[in-house]
Amino acid sequence: MGEPITATIPIGQDRLDSHDSAAVALASAPRSISGAASGPRAVSTADDAQISNSEVVLALVKCAIGAGSLSLPYAFKEGGLWFSLIGTVLIGMLSAYTIILLKQCEEAVGLKLLAEGQIDGKGRSISAASGNGGFVKALSPPLLGPEDFNIDPIVNVESLAFNVDPIIPVAPRTKLMYPEVAAGAMDGAVAKSVMKGVVNVGICLTSLGVCAAYLDFLAATLPQVLGPLLGPDFGELEATLMVLPVMLVLVLLRTFKVLSFTAILGDIAVTFALLAVVTYGFATRDIDLSLPFINVKSLMKFVGATSFLFAIHIVVLPILHASKSPQSFAKNISTSFSFITGLNAVFGFLAYALFADDVAPAVTDNLDGGSDATQATLNAVKVLLCVDLLFTVPFVFVAGREIVERGVLSRFRDGERTASVMHIRNTVRIALLGCVVAICFGVPCFGDMVNLVGGVVNAAMGFILPPILALKLFPGMSLFATIGHVLILVFGVTALVLTLFFTAQDLADPNHSC
């Protein structure tokens, strides 16, 4: 047939919407922690790629460093000083690996779709062939197996079980979202539907849960700053009612362009917050390295909070899709997570060692006292951080909202913008915001919300599903690799079950306080 050649397969390039623009916007948007634009649609083609490797690294860093970092010192208290330092590094490394693994699974599914005849050489959807369609290439995941799949592999069309026009360039690099990857890895319509539904539910829960965590943070922080001005009766309820109208306007926005100014604001806010915590701690406290090495009883709360910070799996694929050098994804992920892990490990360690058992679930709550000038500066940092998180809400909210809107609007034509459709969209957004408020009132403590989202939803999306997909897609992996992925799966399931149990126990305790 001649020498095989390569080209990009652009899946679903005719179905772009605000979801895709939100994904790309993450490269310059405020951080979204554990969820941003991610959903069941493919993104744009390689021709639309617009960010360099350094911008990819920066976007990933922005997604992971934020309110999750501010909860980490309290997580160190839950896990113990030195154990938490080691655990933060290990979970950061594990998150980086499973993100790379998810990206590898995406490319493997692209090969599978091509071999099954579900797409043609130009990436257009065609009738799916039965069986495995000649998917005979033995693939191996990274790190725990050969690295040969980290580069763009060349598909030998002679090995495929269906005819491909040899004139059409063929290559496996596709652009799929997490739900499509999960569904594509399965065999059979029922299994595909179930897996896609599981991922969609996970994305929705992450999106709503992170928004609720933001609202918890705002409700707890704003009274500290505005209480002296608005009186002692200004509490968490009043703060929640104050920010809700702004949140409503933000979630009803049709474009993210109007929020572009918040990118720099977010960087400044988080940087100042981290510096303020460490500086204030050293100025008012003595560092204590004799704190408990490990706290076994509350260990899983540490895992939940750390997973909230690191397990950003639902947002990474859109960012990687926007890269000008998609073959560099493993290097970009490793670079970004080396920085993310190192910075958070040092910050969590120092903040807990300084504030010791007084450390708060949101460590910015420890910024009180000192001279009037000092307190004014600390309050300014808190206000800046609150504004940043408030304007980050729509970037996080879009992930779950897009999925629900598509389900509700499935009877309409894709892209239809009639009055009825717009009314339905607005109704969905208002209803989902109501769900966020309900979650916030049900779990009013920022620390508990972080544990639930991180230990339950993020653990499932980051440490359970990726190894399951890998075990299904990479049957040729070694015994060592198989055992490694099973151990990751066991870790994820254990984190999910125990975090859910202990957090539910705390919420049911009438004496439990934030």
PDB file of N, CA, C and O in Angstrom, residues 189-219:
ATOM      1  N   ALA A 189     -22.910  -1.123  23.605  1.00  0.00           N
ATOM      2  CA  ALA A 189     -23.659   0.121  23.761  1.00  0.00           C
ATOM      3  C   ALA A 189     -23.983   0.428  25.216  1.00  0.00           C
ATOM      4  O   ALA A 189     -23.902   1.575  25.656  1.00  0.00           O
ATOM      5  N   VAL A 190     -24.351  -0.605  25.990  1.00  0.00           N
ATOM      6  CA  VAL A 190     -24.722  -0.389  27.392  1.00  0.00           C
ATOM      7  C   VAL A 190     -23.526   0.091  28.198  1.00  0.00           C
ATOM      8  O   VAL A 190     -23.605   1.069  28.956  1.00  0.00           O
ATOM      9  N   ALA A 191     -22.395  -0.584  28.040  1.00  0.00           N
ATOM     10  CA  ALA A 191     -21.190  -0.210  28.774  1.00  0.00           C
ATOM     11  C   ALA A 191     -20.741   1.199  28.412  1.00  0.00           C
ATOM     12  O   ALA A 191     -20.340   1.986  29.283  1.00  0.00           O
ATOM     13  N   LYS A 192     -20.831   1.546  27.124  1.00  0.00           N
ATOM     14  CA  LYS A 192     -20.446   2.887  26.696  1.00  0.00           C
ATOM     15  C   LYS A 192     -21.355   3.934  27.331  1.00  0.00           C
ATOM     16  O   LYS A 192     -20.895   4.966  27.820  1.00  0.00           O
ATOM     17  N   SER A 193     -22.649   3.665  27.318  1.00  0.00           N
ATOM     18  CA  SER A 193     -23.612   4.618  27.867  1.00  0.00           C
ATOM     19  C   SER A 193     -23.421   4.796  29.369  1.00  0.00           C
ATOM     20  O   SER A 193     -23.459   5.924  29.879  1.00  0.00           O
ATOM     21  N   VAL A 194     -23.217   3.685  30.070  1.00  0.00           N
ATOM     22  CA  VAL A 194     -23.025   3.749  31.523  1.00  0.00           C
ATOM     23  C   VAL A 194     -21.766   4.536  31.863  1.00  0.00           C
ATOM     24  O   VAL A 194     -21.779   5.421  32.732  1.00  0.00           O
ATOM     25  N   MET A 195     -20.659   4.229  31.193  1.00  0.00           N
ATOM     26  CA  MET A 195     -19.407   4.896  31.501  1.00  0.00           C
ATOM     27  C   MET A 195     -19.481   6.386  31.191  1.00  0.00           C
ATOM     28  O   MET A 195     -18.993   7.221  31.958  1.00  0.00           O
ATOM     29  N   LYS A 196     -20.100   6.728  30.073  1.00  0.00           N
ATOM     30  CA  LYS A 196     -20.247   8.142  29.730  1.00  0.00           C
ATOM     31  C   LYS A 196     -21.113   8.853  30.763  1.00  0.00           C
ATOM     32  O   LYS A 196     -20.823   9.990  31.165  1.00  0.00           O
ATOM     33  N   GLY A 197     -22.174   8.184  31.220  1.00  0.00           N
ATOM     34  CA  GLY A 197     -23.028   8.766  32.241  1.00  0.00           C
ATOM     35  C   GLY A 197     -22.304   8.973  33.550  1.00  0.00           C
ATOM     36  O   GLY A 197     -22.474   9.999  34.215  1.00  0.00           O
ATOM     37  N   VAL A 198     -21.473   8.013  33.931  1.00  0.00           N
ATOM     38  CA  VAL A 198     -20.701   8.123  35.172  1.00  0.00           C
ATOM     39  C   VAL A 198     -19.790   9.341  35.131  1.00  0.00           C
ATOM     40  O   VAL A 198     -19.716  10.121  36.091  1.00  0.00           O
ATOM     41  N   VAL A 199     -19.095   9.512  34.017  1.00  0.00           N
ATOM     42  CA  VAL A 199     -18.179  10.644  33.905  1.00  0.00           C
ATOM     43  C   VAL A 199     -18.948  11.963  33.876  1.00  0.00           C
ATOM     44  O   VAL A 199     -18.539  12.943  34.514  1.00  0.00           O
ATOM     45  N   ASN A 200     -20.044  12.010  33.160  1.00  0.00           N
ATOM     46  CA  ASN A 200     -20.848  13.230  33.126  1.00  0.00           C
ATOM     47  C   ASN A 200     -21.356  13.614  34.519  1.00  0.00           C
ATOM     48  O   ASN A 200     -21.336  14.779  34.905  1.00  0.00           O
ATOM     49  N   VAL A 201     -21.810  12.609  35.271  1.00  0.00           N
ATOM     50  CA  VAL A 201     -22.259  12.879  36.642  1.00  0.00           C
ATOM     51  C   VAL A 201     -21.094  13.372  37.487  1.00  0.00           C
ATOM     52  O   VAL A 201     -21.229  14.316  38.284  1.00  0.00           O
ATOM     53  N   GLY A 202     -19.933  12.747  37.312  1.00  0.00           N
ATOM     54  CA  GLY A 202     -18.760  13.172  38.061  1.00  0.00           C
ATOM     55  C   GLY A 202     -18.371  14.612  37.762  1.00  0.00           C
ATOM     56  O   GLY A 202     -18.029  15.381  38.671  1.00  0.00           O
ATOM     57  N   ILE A 203     -18.435  14.989  36.494  1.00  0.00           N
ATOM     58  CA  ILE A 203     -18.111  16.363  36.116  1.00  0.00           C
ATOM     59  C   ILE A 203     -19.120  17.341  36.725  1.00  0.00           C
ATOM     60  O   ILE A 203     -18.745  18.395  37.252  1.00  0.00           O
ATOM     61  N   CYS A 204     -20.397  16.986  36.665  1.00  0.00           N
ATOM     62  CA  CYS A 204     -21.435  17.857  37.243  1.00  0.00           C
ATOM     63  C   CYS A 204     -21.246  18.021  38.747  1.00  0.00           C
ATOM     64  O   CYS A 204     -21.327  19.141  39.276  1.00  0.00           O
ATOM     65  N   LEU A 205     -20.983  16.929  39.434  1.00  0.00           N
ATOM     66  CA  LEU A 205     -20.798  16.998  40.884  1.00  0.00           C
ATOM     67  C   LEU A 205     -19.558  17.808  41.245  1.00  0.00           C
ATOM     68  O   LEU A 205     -19.558  18.578  42.210  1.00  0.00           O
ATOM     69  N   THR A 206     -18.485  17.629  40.468  1.00  0.00           N
ATOM     70  CA  THR A 206     -17.284  18.413  40.715  1.00  0.00           C
ATOM     71  C   THR A 206     -17.562  19.895  40.509  1.00  0.00           C
ATOM     72  O   THR A 206     -17.182  20.740  41.333  1.00  0.00           O
ATOM     73  N   SER A 207     -18.215  20.213  39.401  1.00  0.00           N
ATOM     74  CA  SER A 207     -18.515  21.606  39.085  1.00  0.00           C
ATOM     75  C   SER A 207     -19.353  22.261  40.181  1.00  0.00           C
ATOM     76  O   SER A 207     -19.004  23.333  40.695  1.00  0.00           O
ATOM     77  N   LEU A 208     -20.445  21.615  40.558  1.00  0.00           N
ATOM     78  CA  LEU A 208     -21.316  22.189  41.585  1.00  0.00           C
ATOM     79  C   LEU A 208     -20.638  22.202  42.950  1.00  0.00           C
ATOM     80  O   LEU A 208     -20.789  23.151  43.726  1.00  0.00           O
ATOM     81  N   GLY A 209     -19.881  21.151  43.250  1.00  0.00           N
ATOM     82  CA  GLY A 209     -19.208  21.069  44.540  1.00  0.00           C
ATOM     83  C   GLY A 209     -18.144  22.131  44.717  1.00  0.00           C
ATOM     84  O   GLY A 209     -18.024  22.738  45.793  1.00  0.00           O
ATOM     85  N   VAL A 210     -17.359  22.391  43.676  1.00  0.00           N
ATOM     86  CA  VAL A 210     -16.329  23.422  43.770  1.00  0.00           C
ATOM     87  C   VAL A 210     -16.970  24.800  43.902  1.00  0.00           C
ATOM     88  O   VAL A 210     -16.506  25.641  44.686  1.00  0.00           O
ATOM     89  N   CYS A 211     -18.044  25.043  43.142  1.00  0.00           N
ATOM     90  CA  CYS A 211     -18.761  26.318  43.288  1.00  0.00           C
ATOM     91  C   CYS A 211     -19.297  26.476  44.713  1.00  0.00           C
ATOM     92  O   CYS A 211     -19.252  27.585  45.289  1.00  0.00           O
ATOM     93  N   ALA A 212     -19.804  25.395  45.290  1.00  0.00           N
ATOM     94  CA  ALA A 212     -20.295  25.452  46.671  1.00  0.00           C
ATOM     95  C   ALA A 212     -19.150  25.712  47.644  1.00  0.00           C
ATOM     96  O   ALA A 212     -19.320  26.433  48.641  1.00  0.00           O
ATOM     97  N   ALA A 213     -17.978  25.133  47.381  1.00  0.00           N
ATOM     98  CA  ALA A 213     -16.810  25.394  48.228  1.00  0.00           C
ATOM     99  C   ALA A 213     -16.427  26.869  48.161  1.00  0.00           C
ATOM    100  O   ALA A 213     -16.085  27.492  49.173  1.00  0.00           O
ATOM    101  N   TYR A 214     -16.480  27.448  46.966  1.00  0.00           N
ATOM    102  CA  TYR A 214     -16.221  28.878  46.827  1.00  0.00           C
ATOM    103  C   TYR A 214     -17.213  29.689  47.649  1.00  0.00           C
ATOM    104  O   TYR A 214     -16.848  30.654  48.330  1.00  0.00           O
ATOM    105  N   LEU A 215     -18.484  29.317  47.558  1.00  0.00           N
ATOM    106  CA  LEU A 215     -19.518  30.051  48.281  1.00  0.00           C
ATOM    107  C   LEU A 215     -19.324  29.917  49.789  1.00  0.00           C
ATOM    108  O   LEU A 215     -19.510  30.890  50.541  1.00  0.00           O
ATOM    109  N   ASP A 216     -18.938  28.734  50.235  1.00  0.00           N
ATOM    110  CA  ASP A 216     -18.611  28.548  51.662  1.00  0.00           C
ATOM    111  C   ASP A 216     -17.477  29.469  52.085  1.00  0.00           C
ATOM    112  O   ASP A 216     -17.512  30.093  53.165  1.00  0.00           O
ATOM    113  N   PHE A 217     -16.454  29.554  51.246  1.00  0.00           N
ATOM    114  CA  PHE A 217     -15.301  30.405  51.558  1.00  0.00           C
ATOM    115  C   PHE A 217     -15.725  31.867  51.630  1.00  0.00           C
ATOM    116  O   PHE A 217     -15.346  32.597  52.554  1.00  0.00           O
ATOM    117  N   LEU A 218     -16.515  32.314  50.661  1.00  0.00           N
ATOM    118  CA  LEU A 218     -16.979  33.702  50.647  1.00  0.00           C
ATOM    119  C   LEU A 218     -17.845  34.009  51.864  1.00  0.00           C
ATOM    120  O   LEU A 218     -17.718  35.073  52.487  1.00  0.00           O
ATOM    121  N   ALA A 219     -18.726  33.065  52.198  1.00  0.00           N
ATOM    122  CA  ALA A 219     -19.636  33.273  53.334  1.00  0.00           C
ATOM    123  C   ALA A 219     -18.872  33.356  54.650  1.00  0.00           C
ATOM    124  O   ALA A 219     -19.298  34.064  55.575  1.00  0.00           O
TER     125      ALA A 219
END
